[in-house]
Amino acid sequence: MSLKSVFVTFIFLFFGLTAQSQPLSVPDSLKQKLQGLSEPEQAQTLINNSTSFLPAKSELARFLCNEALTKLEQIEKDHPKLIAKANYVIGESYYYESDFKTARPYYEKACSMYQTIDDTSLCAETKNCIGLTFYYTGEFNRAIQEFINAYNLYSELKQKSDMADMLTNIAMIQKETGDSAKAMKNYVDALAVEEELGDSASIAIISNGIGLLNMDRDSLDLAFQYLNRAKDIFHRLGQVSREASVLHNLGMIFQKKNEYQRSLPYLRKAKELFKQEDDIMGEAYVLHGMGTAMSKLKLYNQAEKDYLEALNLAKEHDLPLLIRDTYKNLYEFHNDRNEYKKALKYHVMYTQLKDSLFNKEKADQLAKIQTQYETEKNAREVQNLKLENELKESRLKRNILENKIAYGLAGIFLIILIILLNRFLENRQANRLLESKNKEIEIQKAELEDLNHAYREMNKELRTLNSEKDTFFSIIAHDLKNPFHALLGLSFLLKEDYPKLTDVERVNFAGEINQTSIKIFQMLENLLAWARTQTNQIEYNPEYINLSEFAEELYENTITQAHQKDIFLSFDIRRQHQVYADALMLETVIKNLITNGIKFTPRGGAVRVKSELVPDSNFIKISVFDTGVGLTPEEQGKLFRIDRHLKKTGTDSEEGSGLGLLVCQEFVKKHGGKIGVTSEPGKGSHFWITMPISDRT
């Protein structure tokens, strides 16, 4: 079992990296070995010696492998195993620098080449490395699949120790995703194998994993026993980084017991050992734990300093799990100090990162969509094949018919030689039959062309509808996400800190929750209205409506919103004006236009509603004028279109998704009317609609 394959199975067991400060070159001792060798032999020597520089001089190891690959560039097909090993070592060099995403393609190339040459053992080892790169970037589903693949390959080779390593890695993922029962079973099975083989380092690593799992399950005394066992073994073996990791874990046990003062000696010793090994990532995790201890001991300045230093190191090395946990601790830290604004910021950041790491539901939905797409694609291919077969069958029938006619004509010709009259009559009959069959074939061909045309048009319409649906739901998903995060954060803070808050703060929190809920409700209301119009599920009940009376009700419904922004709202509606329309749809349209006018008009402005007959038509034009910020021509071009989303903030930072205007457009079309806008930046906007005046329009 390789040192690295076991060492990397736990989140706190990392190698350090050493930066190169001088230009890289082949060491003199190695240059002597290269003298007199052919280029392939030099390449092999460079690759074999590169591993000795890992992990301390990872950049030099990478340089040597790249030099070897250059020598093999023209003959790489003759040396697949050397090429594979060079890529593997380059992957290792990036891995030890914590650049997991860059390491992954080199591992994958090495794995592919090992598969080509049927080297199952090395293929399994590279799959394990690939799984670890996915683990440290938070992609757990892909990580566990690679570990399972590696386990199966080792199982074919009956390599028990390596199989136990993979069980340990799988348990590590199961622990992280909350499946503690399966994780414990895999740890216990792996430990039994390693105790049978007498591998002390592996026994210590698995003991550390079982200790962490028991700590998560609050079996702290049992966790302490396993971790102490791991610490003693690592100390005896002289494995400093591993000993530092276990010391950190022991410190966290005392924190779980709320004995923060007792945790500090363990954490300080761990930090000292990590520094000694130049292990920056291990130091980052220790700083995170020290920040928690300092916070609980009310040493707030030191706590915040430790947290922020840990966060910077985690971001620098792309450690999403540590970033997530540090966001959570910073939120709790600021919340305990009644710094609600900072607490809310870190709570939102923690929630968003947590969702992105563990949103299995989205992955399932994506798989479902992909399956649906493949099903529809196969159905279309079957339909095309069916049409093609029908066309071939038609051609075959025509060929058979033509052959029959030819044989018939030959027979008729012989008969005509005997009896001229019969020849004449039967030849005419054959020609008529041929014309009839040709007409039938032409008719079938025309029908097939019509079917193909109809299919193409239907396919084009489906693609357009699917594109609009995708665009629409991406708008909804984007615009609903932020208010929901704010709503969750505010309600959580209100629940957690209710006794600490003053009455004024409670009222403010409740007010913000109410406003956010109203925004979400309005967006959902527009979404449902638009969806009903697209599926023809909304009822259309037109009637004669007196606009003057209708306007009075609208005024009562919108005047409060106008007063809140100190906006003058007026209606210029003729008493004799009436329209033939659905009252609920008309109210939705005009109310949306008035609300938009208020939203984008600064305080002290005005919004005016006016009606007038459209000359030489049976329509009435209803206009909404405002003195607001206006729209540029580019912004006007994005209105009323689902494929060009315009998101514009109101004068008091009111948010809007632009969905209301899409609903207005659908309702106006339902009445046979039109909707439009005239606007200039800084000079206000004029939105208008036309409505029929009778049912005969």
XYZ file of C-alpha atoms in Angstrom:
697
model
C 0.000 0.000 0.000
C 1.498 3.365 -1.114
C 2.085 6.090 1.461
C 0.024 8.596 -0.535
C -2.981 6.377 -1.263
C -3.703 5.946 2.444
C -2.504 9.352 3.587
C -5.004 11.326 1.498
C -8.112 9.472 2.676
C -8.954 11.949 5.411
C -9.662 15.636 5.153
C -7.053 16.693 7.678
C -4.149 14.582 6.346
C -2.311 16.773 3.765
C 1.218 17.010 2.355
C 3.041 20.350 2.395
C 4.494 22.028 -0.672
C 7.716 23.943 -1.139
C 7.926 26.869 -3.562
C 10.815 27.026 -6.010
C 12.698 30.271 -5.953
C 15.343 29.522 -8.640
C 15.039 28.597 -12.363
C 14.461 24.865 -12.773
C 17.088 22.593 -14.350
C 18.128 18.957 -14.252
C 20.256 18.358 -11.096
C 23.972 17.765 -11.765
C 23.881 14.305 -10.183
C 21.133 13.309 -12.594
C 22.899 14.840 -15.615
C 25.771 12.397 -15.074
C 23.354 9.454 -15.232
C 21.979 10.703 -18.582
C 25.364 10.768 -20.347
C 25.712 8.193 -23.110
C 22.030 7.118 -23.006
C 19.567 7.181 -25.920
C 16.635 9.585 -25.753
C 14.099 6.903 -24.630
C 16.583 5.756 -21.937
C 17.098 9.371 -20.816
C 13.315 9.849 -20.637
C 12.939 6.714 -18.514
C 15.734 7.848 -16.168
C 14.167 11.316 -15.764
C 10.726 9.861 -14.984
C 12.035 7.240 -12.537
C 14.072 9.852 -10.634
C 11.251 12.469 -10.611
C 9.308 10.602 -7.918
C 12.135 11.124 -5.417
C 11.388 14.868 -5.440
C 7.763 14.379 -4.330
C 6.211 15.971 -2.365
C 8.842 18.466 -1.186
C 9.977 19.575 -4.673
C 6.857 18.921 -6.694
C 7.643 21.629 -9.272
C 11.027 20.024 -10.028
C 9.401 16.589 -10.381
C 6.940 18.089 -12.881
C 9.775 19.764 -14.803
C 11.669 16.481 -15.154
C 8.568 14.656 -16.457
C 7.853 17.392 -19.004
C 11.473 17.131 -20.171
C 10.974 13.374 -20.568
C 7.730 13.840 -22.517
C 9.527 16.208 -24.899
C 12.112 13.504 -25.631
C 9.343 10.955 -26.262
C 7.201 13.294 -28.383
C 8.039 11.656 -31.734
C 7.929 8.051 -30.477
C 5.248 8.152 -27.784
C 3.283 5.280 -29.389
C 6.258 2.980 -28.692
C 6.405 3.819 -24.959
C 2.812 4.015 -23.605
C 3.775 2.922 -20.090
C 6.443 5.651 -19.788
C 3.974 8.288 -21.071
C 1.373 7.075 -18.575
C 3.823 7.224 -15.645
C 4.978 10.750 -16.630
C 1.381 11.998 -16.666
C 0.737 10.271 -13.335
C 3.756 11.978 -11.698
C 2.687 15.372 -13.110
C -0.764 14.779 -11.614
C 0.884 13.923 -8.283
C 2.936 17.136 -8.382
C -0.199 19.285 -8.767
C -2.005 17.179 -6.155
C 0.665 17.904 -3.543
C 0.293 21.603 -4.368
C -3.467 21.233 -3.673
C -4.266 22.139 -7.299
C -6.727 19.251 -7.610
C -8.552 20.439 -10.726
C -5.290 20.774 -12.671
C -4.071 17.379 -11.433
C -7.228 15.540 -12.556
C -6.740 15.529 -16.391
C -3.189 14.179 -15.990
C -4.462 11.338 -13.786
C -7.264 10.641 -16.292
C -4.823 10.470 -19.224
C -2.559 8.117 -17.246
C -5.548 5.930 -16.330
C -6.672 5.735 -19.978
C -3.206 4.611 -21.084
C -2.946 2.028 -18.288
C -6.278 0.618 -19.450
C -4.932 0.419 -23.020
C -1.944 -1.671 -21.907
C -4.090 -3.745 -19.460
C -2.195 -2.674 -16.319
C -5.101 -3.159 -13.923
C -3.211 -2.336 -10.721
C -1.920 1.066 -11.898
C -5.297 1.828 -13.470
C -6.941 1.236 -10.088
C -4.383 3.456 -8.340
C -5.025 6.368 -10.745
C -8.806 5.961 -10.331
C -8.276 6.327 -6.576
C -6.311 9.553 -7.212
C -9.069 10.883 -9.491
C -11.638 10.130 -6.777
C -9.586 12.099 -4.237
C -9.457 15.165 -6.522
C -13.256 15.061 -6.763
C -13.527 14.662 -2.969
C -11.424 17.725 -2.165
C -13.441 19.852 -4.633
C -16.732 18.739 -3.020
C -17.963 16.539 -5.932
C -18.891 13.563 -3.748
C -21.047 11.574 -6.206
C -18.221 11.460 -8.764
C -15.638 10.758 -6.053
C -17.442 7.717 -4.639
C -17.955 6.288 -8.148
C -14.193 6.421 -8.812
C -13.472 4.751 -5.445
C -15.973 1.980 -6.237
C -14.366 1.436 -9.667
C -10.922 1.227 -8.031
C -12.274 -1.239 -5.408
C -13.645 -3.509 -8.148
C -10.305 -3.531 -9.989
C -8.371 -4.338 -6.796
C -10.947 -7.051 -6.049
C -10.169 -8.699 -9.432
C -6.477 -8.698 -8.442
C -7.290 -9.919 -4.886
C -5.170 -7.088 -3.383
C -6.697 -7.019 0.103
C -4.769 -4.045 1.471
C -5.746 -1.825 -1.468
C -9.367 -3.017 -1.225
C -9.331 -1.929 2.429
C -7.982 1.487 1.379
C -10.923 1.938 -1.006
C -13.395 0.908 1.705
C -11.819 3.613 3.889
C -12.208 6.221 1.129
C -15.845 5.212 0.493
C -16.536 5.463 4.232
C -14.992 8.941 4.231
C -17.541 10.062 1.573
C -20.427 8.346 3.392
C -19.466 10.139 6.600
C -19.417 13.503 4.802
C -22.858 12.918 3.220
C -24.449 11.799 6.491
C -24.687 7.999 5.904
C -22.928 7.171 9.174
C -24.188 3.569 9.461
C -22.668 2.491 6.125
C -19.533 4.510 6.846
C -18.995 2.708 10.169
C -19.488 -0.723 8.536
C -16.884 0.029 5.848
C -14.404 1.409 8.424
C -14.788 -1.712 10.606
C -14.353 -4.064 7.597
C -11.244 -2.166 6.467
C -9.769 -2.182 10.000
C -10.208 -5.967 10.266
C -8.234 -6.454 7.026
C -5.402 -4.093 8.043
C -5.090 -5.676 11.525
C -4.844 -9.078 9.846
C -2.066 -7.750 7.571
C -0.361 -5.850 10.439
C -0.146 -2.524 8.579
C 0.368 -0.013 11.428
C 0.007 3.144 9.313
C -3.311 1.972 7.838
C -4.566 0.895 11.284
C -3.835 4.403 12.572
C -5.573 6.076 9.641
C -8.730 3.964 9.999
C -8.700 4.486 13.788
C -8.629 8.217 13.115
C -11.629 7.852 10.761
C -13.625 5.789 13.278
C -12.760 8.343 15.956
C -14.106 11.195 13.788
C -17.286 9.227 13.028
C -17.874 8.555 16.745
C -17.268 12.250 17.421
C -20.013 13.111 14.914
C -22.301 10.650 16.726
C -21.430 12.274 20.103
C -19.768 9.066 21.388
C -16.928 11.235 22.644
C -15.214 8.805 25.049
C -15.061 6.121 22.339
C -13.836 8.707 19.826
C -11.073 9.759 22.288
C -9.842 6.136 22.568
C -9.571 5.625 18.793
C -7.911 8.993 18.208
C -5.366 8.436 21.001
C -4.518 5.076 19.430
C -3.970 6.755 16.051
C -1.850 9.537 17.619
C 0.458 7.071 19.406
C 1.030 5.012 16.240
C 1.778 8.078 14.086
C 4.167 9.409 16.736
C 5.968 6.065 16.880
C 6.250 5.945 13.074
C 7.533 9.545 12.926
C 4.693 10.667 10.606
C 4.467 14.294 11.731
C 1.657 15.606 9.514
C -0.601 12.701 10.440
C 0.152 13.144 14.135
C -0.703 16.858 13.778
C -4.045 15.970 12.160
C -5.009 13.633 14.996
C -3.964 16.263 17.592
C -6.338 18.679 15.853
C -9.138 16.076 16.058
C -8.474 15.516 19.779
C -8.758 19.256 20.322
C -12.134 19.227 18.569
C -13.377 16.504 20.970
C -12.826 18.865 23.912
C -14.686 21.572 22.000
C -17.620 19.166 21.595
C -17.506 18.802 25.390
C -17.503 22.631 25.712
C -14.066 22.428 27.349
C -12.499 25.046 25.072
C -9.554 25.871 27.342
C -8.486 22.188 27.315
C -8.699 22.071 23.492
C -6.115 24.844 22.998
C -2.914 22.873 23.906
C -3.828 20.185 21.331
C -4.570 22.791 18.658
C -1.405 24.783 19.345
C 0.716 21.618 19.175
C -0.998 20.649 15.887
C -0.346 24.110 14.438
C 3.315 23.878 15.463
C 3.729 20.482 13.742
C 1.917 21.637 10.580
C 4.213 24.679 10.434
C 7.210 22.403 10.894
C 6.043 20.336 7.891
C 5.151 23.473 5.882
C 1.589 22.066 5.572
C -0.466 25.211 4.864
C -3.823 23.435 4.473
C -3.472 21.588 7.760
C -2.654 24.903 9.405
C -5.842 26.380 7.900
C -8.018 23.713 9.558
C -6.289 24.249 12.904
C -6.854 28.035 12.665
C -10.541 27.327 12.092
C -10.693 25.282 15.302
C -8.698 27.870 17.278
C -11.110 30.583 16.098
C -14.003 28.601 17.576
C -12.194 28.151 20.905
C -11.255 31.841 21.129
C -14.834 32.871 20.323
C -16.276 30.688 23.077
C -13.661 32.032 25.501
C -14.810 35.588 24.513
C -11.419 36.497 23.057
C -13.276 37.996 20.091
C -10.490 39.874 18.344
C -8.233 36.818 18.225
C -11.187 34.595 17.211
C -12.112 36.781 14.232
C -8.449 36.977 13.182
C -8.119 33.162 13.261
C -11.364 32.651 11.320
C -10.451 35.128 8.577
C -6.932 33.696 8.242
C -8.410 30.186 7.896
C -10.915 31.456 5.309
C -8.189 33.111 3.214
C -6.089 29.928 3.204
C -9.157 27.814 2.305
C -10.008 30.086 -0.623
C -6.368 30.175 -1.744
C -6.276 26.357 -1.911
C -9.893 25.892 -3.144
C -11.164 23.890 -0.134
C -14.971 24.216 -0.398
C -15.716 22.145 2.743
C -13.555 24.366 4.956
C -14.937 27.511 3.277
C -18.464 26.300 4.026
C -17.709 25.515 7.702
C -15.886 28.838 8.200
C -18.841 30.790 6.747
C -21.085 28.998 9.255
C -18.798 29.787 12.195
C -18.450 33.467 11.180
C -22.231 33.699 11.007
C -22.576 32.246 14.539
C -19.710 34.454 15.768
C -21.326 37.706 14.569
C -24.785 36.529 15.626
C -23.596 35.958 19.228
C -22.220 39.526 19.211
C -25.562 40.936 17.894
C -23.865 42.033 14.634
C -26.887 41.010 12.582
C -25.890 42.553 9.267
C -22.595 40.625 9.125
C -24.323 37.515 10.491
C -26.910 37.636 7.700
C -24.182 38.072 5.042
C -22.257 34.979 6.190
C -25.479 32.971 6.675
C -26.497 33.623 3.058
C -22.978 32.726 1.809
C -23.017 29.524 3.927
C -26.471 28.512 2.626
C -25.571 29.124 -1.020
C -22.304 27.136 -0.818
C -24.000 24.323 1.093
C -26.737 24.119 -1.585
C -24.168 24.021 -4.411
C -22.235 21.158 -2.709
C -25.156 18.931 -1.728
C -28.037 19.754 -4.110
C -28.761 16.154 -5.096
C -32.290 17.089 -6.123
C -30.900 19.292 -8.914
C -28.652 16.474 -10.094
C -31.651 14.077 -10.146
C -33.716 16.614 -12.074
C -30.869 17.041 -14.577
C -30.662 13.248 -15.041
C -34.436 13.088 -15.501
C -34.327 15.855 -18.125
C -31.481 14.078 -19.948
C -33.455 10.794 -19.942
C -36.538 12.578 -21.257
C -34.450 14.184 -24.007
C -33.002 10.816 -25.067
C -36.515 9.265 -25.083
C -37.909 12.036 -27.276
C -34.875 11.818 -29.585
C -35.355 8.061 -29.994
C -39.062 8.556 -30.678
C -38.250 11.076 -33.421
C -35.724 8.685 -34.968
C -38.297 5.861 -34.922
C -40.843 8.102 -36.627
C -38.309 9.109 -39.309
C -37.392 5.471 -39.848
C -41.064 4.569 -40.178
C -41.592 7.244 -42.851
C -38.467 6.101 -44.679
C -39.668 2.471 -44.643
C -43.065 3.488 -45.959
C -41.380 5.348 -48.813
C -39.178 2.329 -49.611
C -42.225 0.043 -49.530
C -44.014 2.365 -51.937
C -41.060 2.302 -54.328
C -40.890 -1.495 -54.083
C -44.563 -1.804 -54.951
C -44.000 0.449 -57.923
C -41.068 -1.688 -59.106
C -43.110 -4.874 -58.719
C -45.977 -3.288 -60.601
C -43.662 -2.149 -63.382
C -42.224 -5.674 -63.651
C -45.696 -7.150 -63.823
C -46.660 -4.680 -66.519
C -43.513 -5.529 -68.491
C -44.273 -9.265 -68.373
C -47.886 -8.567 -69.227
C -46.869 -6.458 -72.220
C -44.545 -9.207 -73.426
C -47.369 -11.725 -73.218
C -49.757 -9.337 -74.894
C -47.231 -8.742 -77.673
C -47.066 -12.492 -78.382
C -50.821 -12.767 -78.342
C -51.151 -9.708 -80.612
C -48.920 -11.479 -83.150
C -51.578 -14.164 -83.282
C -54.650 -12.002 -82.915
C -54.206 -8.300 -83.831
C -57.497 -7.270 -82.343
C -56.811 -8.802 -78.935
C -53.385 -7.124 -78.956
C -54.918 -3.706 -79.466
C -57.555 -4.132 -76.746
C -55.241 -5.577 -74.098
C -52.514 -2.990 -74.747
C -55.002 -0.182 -74.149
C -56.190 -1.837 -70.933
C -52.596 -2.187 -69.715
C -51.881 1.490 -70.349
C -54.916 2.535 -68.370
C -53.853 0.333 -65.469
C -50.364 1.838 -65.575
C -51.720 5.397 -65.480
C -53.946 4.540 -62.533
C -51.105 3.035 -60.554
C -48.820 5.976 -61.337
C -51.462 8.366 -60.072
C -51.779 6.354 -56.859
C -48.012 6.479 -56.388
C -47.942 10.243 -56.994
C -50.727 10.707 -54.455
C -48.822 8.615 -51.880
C -45.664 10.604 -52.579
C -47.512 13.926 -52.083
C -49.009 12.644 -48.816
C -45.543 11.667 -47.565
C -44.170 15.099 -48.448
C -47.058 16.746 -46.568
C -46.354 14.543 -43.550
C -42.645 15.442 -43.627
C -43.449 19.156 -43.891
C -45.924 18.957 -40.999
C -43.359 17.084 -38.892
C -40.649 19.687 -39.575
C -43.001 22.551 -38.675
C -44.104 20.795 -35.471
C -40.472 20.093 -34.519
C -39.552 23.762 -35.131
C -42.490 24.950 -32.981
C -41.568 22.501 -30.184
C -37.945 23.757 -30.160
C -39.180 27.363 -29.939
C -41.601 26.559 -27.106
C -38.938 24.565 -25.263
C -36.455 27.455 -25.616
C -39.019 29.949 -24.284
C -39.854 27.628 -21.393
C -36.159 27.194 -20.473
C -35.600 30.984 -20.624
C -38.721 31.705 -18.595
C -37.901 29.234 -15.836
C -34.271 30.414 -15.663
C -35.651 33.945 -15.051
C -37.993 32.664 -12.339
C -35.259 30.540 -10.677
C -32.831 33.490 -10.654
C -35.333 36.078 -9.395
C -36.845 33.843 -6.704
C -33.467 32.724 -5.281
C -32.337 36.004 -3.665
C -35.658 36.914 -1.945
C -35.954 33.342 -0.660
C -32.413 33.453 0.771
C -33.208 36.798 2.426
C -36.520 35.462 3.764
C -34.851 32.338 5.176
C -32.036 34.356 6.734
C -34.322 36.966 8.340
C -36.786 34.392 9.685
C -33.901 32.282 11.041
C -32.360 35.235 12.866
C -35.770 36.229 14.238
C -36.323 32.671 15.534
C -32.842 32.275 17.022
C -32.470 35.700 18.640
C -36.045 36.625 19.494
C -35.372 37.151 23.236
C -32.315 39.363 22.472
C -34.116 41.711 20.067
C -35.863 44.929 21.043
C -39.485 45.545 20.060
C -38.357 47.964 17.352
C -35.945 45.387 15.926
C -38.684 42.721 15.942
C -41.066 45.034 14.110
C -38.345 45.859 11.565
C -37.587 42.165 11.028
C -41.295 41.371 10.625
C -41.699 44.263 8.197
C -38.795 43.100 6.032
C -40.161 39.522 6.048
C -43.588 40.839 5.028
C -42.191 42.945 2.146
C -40.069 40.039 0.909
C -43.101 37.690 1.089
C -45.189 40.196 -0.914
C -42.491 40.326 -3.627
C -42.357 36.529 -3.814
C -46.172 36.308 -3.938
C -46.373 38.877 -6.754
C -43.747 36.981 -8.770
C -45.577 33.659 -8.256
C -48.900 35.303 -9.148
C -47.399 36.519 -12.457
C -45.845 33.091 -13.044
C -49.174 31.282 -12.563
C -51.027 33.779 -14.748
C -48.487 33.390 -17.562
C -48.519 29.572 -17.258
C -52.337 29.451 -17.489
C -52.279 31.556 -20.658
C -49.695 29.243 -22.249
C -51.805 26.132 -21.541
C -55.201 27.797 -22.345
C -56.392 27.059 -18.821
C -57.408 30.630 -17.930
C -61.078 31.485 -18.344
C -62.004 34.353 -20.670
C -65.342 35.958 -19.685
C -65.795 39.257 -21.540
C -68.533 41.744 -20.637
C -69.355 45.415 -21.199
C -67.394 47.535 -18.696
C -67.860 51.246 -18.001
C -64.286 52.531 -17.799
C -65.152 55.457 -15.541
C -66.618 53.228 -12.823
C -63.846 50.684 -13.382
C -61.221 53.409 -12.889
C -62.658 54.401 -9.481
C -62.015 50.875 -8.145
C -58.502 50.852 -9.631
C -57.780 54.211 -7.967
C -58.712 52.810 -4.541
C -56.483 49.755 -5.109
C -53.390 51.715 -6.163
C -53.559 55.079 -4.339
C -51.909 53.661 -1.176
C -48.845 52.531 -3.126
C -48.640 55.954 -4.799
C -48.904 57.800 -1.469
C -46.055 55.693 -0.020
C -43.739 57.244 -2.631
C -45.392 60.707 -2.572
C -46.536 60.276 -6.193
C -49.558 62.105 -7.612
C -51.942 59.554 -9.214
C -54.741 60.804 -11.526
C -57.334 59.314 -13.934
C -58.614 61.067 -17.088
C -61.410 58.672 -18.151
C -64.474 59.725 -20.181
C -67.786 58.680 -18.595
C -69.188 57.476 -21.948
C -66.214 55.200 -22.648
C -66.870 51.470 -22.321
C -65.023 48.342 -23.446
C -65.958 44.721 -24.056
C -63.415 42.836 -21.913
C -62.760 40.320 -19.135
C -62.821 42.416 -15.939
C -60.146 40.414 -14.070
C -57.745 40.448 -17.033
C -58.296 44.180 -17.645
C -57.697 44.947 -13.953
C -54.474 42.874 -13.980
C -53.148 44.676 -17.069
C -53.891 48.285 -15.995
C -52.848 47.636 -12.387
C -49.505 46.198 -13.605
C -48.887 49.272 -15.771
C -49.775 51.695 -12.923
C -47.589 49.736 -10.455
C -44.656 49.849 -12.884
C -45.167 53.593 -13.344
C -45.036 54.145 -9.583
C -42.014 51.834 -9.234
C -39.899 53.700 -11.780
C -41.006 57.245 -10.891
C -38.999 59.163 -8.238
C -40.677 60.647 -5.206
C -42.743 63.754 -5.985
C -43.496 62.563 -9.537
C -46.828 61.810 -11.189
C -48.644 58.904 -12.874
C -51.685 59.617 -15.115
C -54.208 57.190 -16.670
C -56.092 58.352 -19.782
C -58.650 56.852 -22.228
C -59.415 57.899 -25.814
C -61.047 56.481 -28.925
C -58.710 55.156 -31.627
C -59.665 56.997 -34.862
C -61.336 54.901 -37.590
C -61.519 51.778 -35.446
C -63.663 50.000 -32.870
C -61.018 50.174 -30.144
C -60.369 52.397 -27.133
C -56.761 53.283 -26.233
C -55.923 53.269 -22.494
C -52.624 55.020 -21.665
C -50.488 55.167 -18.504
C -48.067 58.149 -18.416
C -45.340 58.572 -15.797
C -42.600 61.111 -15.098
C -40.081 58.416 -14.232
C -36.601 57.405 -15.346
C -37.676 56.303 -18.807
C -36.211 53.582 -21.050
C -33.425 53.482 -23.624
C -34.218 52.072 -27.097
C -32.207 48.983 -26.198
C -34.289 48.451 -23.031
C -37.540 48.977 -24.958
C -36.455 46.235 -27.382
C -36.289 43.733 -24.482
C -39.855 44.403 -23.275
C -42.687 41.938 -24.003
C -40.123 39.262 -25.039
C -39.383 36.160 -22.980
C -36.096 35.548 -24.842
C -34.666 38.973 -23.903
C -34.970 39.448 -20.179
C -34.937 43.036 -18.856
C -34.348 43.333 -15.097
C -34.510 46.962 -13.894
C -34.484 48.314 -10.335
C -37.059 50.908 -9.237
C -36.231 54.385 -7.918
C -36.498 53.123 -4.314
C -34.516 49.954 -5.156
C -37.719 47.989 -5.853
C -36.953 44.764 -7.642
C -38.811 43.516 -10.720
C -38.489 40.531 -13.061
C -40.346 41.912 -16.112
C -42.826 39.002 -15.961
C -45.789 41.313 -15.335
C -45.471 42.831 -18.824
C -45.439 39.325 -20.371
C -48.733 38.564 -18.592
C -50.139 41.933 -19.759
C -49.193 41.125 -23.343
C -50.912 37.708 -23.228
C -54.119 39.200 -21.731
C -54.235 42.018 -24.304
C -53.755 39.535 -27.173
C -56.668 37.507 -25.743
C -58.891 40.536 -26.422
C -57.522 41.089 -29.936
C -55.817 44.298 -28.818
C -52.264 45.634 -28.838
C -49.755 46.828 -26.240
C -46.830 49.219 -26.697
C -44.518 51.811 -25.146
C -43.003 55.196 -25.980
C -40.190 56.405 -23.743
C -36.984 58.447 -23.453
C -34.372 58.249 -20.674
C -35.057 60.926 -18.059
C -38.387 61.974 -19.662
C -40.736 59.288 -18.385
C -42.637 56.531 -20.182
C -45.979 56.113 -21.955
C -47.382 52.541 -21.879
C -50.632 51.947 -23.805
C -53.094 49.176 -24.674
C -56.108 48.945 -27.001
C -59.367 47.193 -26.022
C -62.469 46.426 -28.180
C -65.652 48.453 -27.551
C -68.071 45.625 -28.465
C -68.300 41.882 -29.077
C -68.509 42.542 -32.843
C -65.040 44.101 -33.012
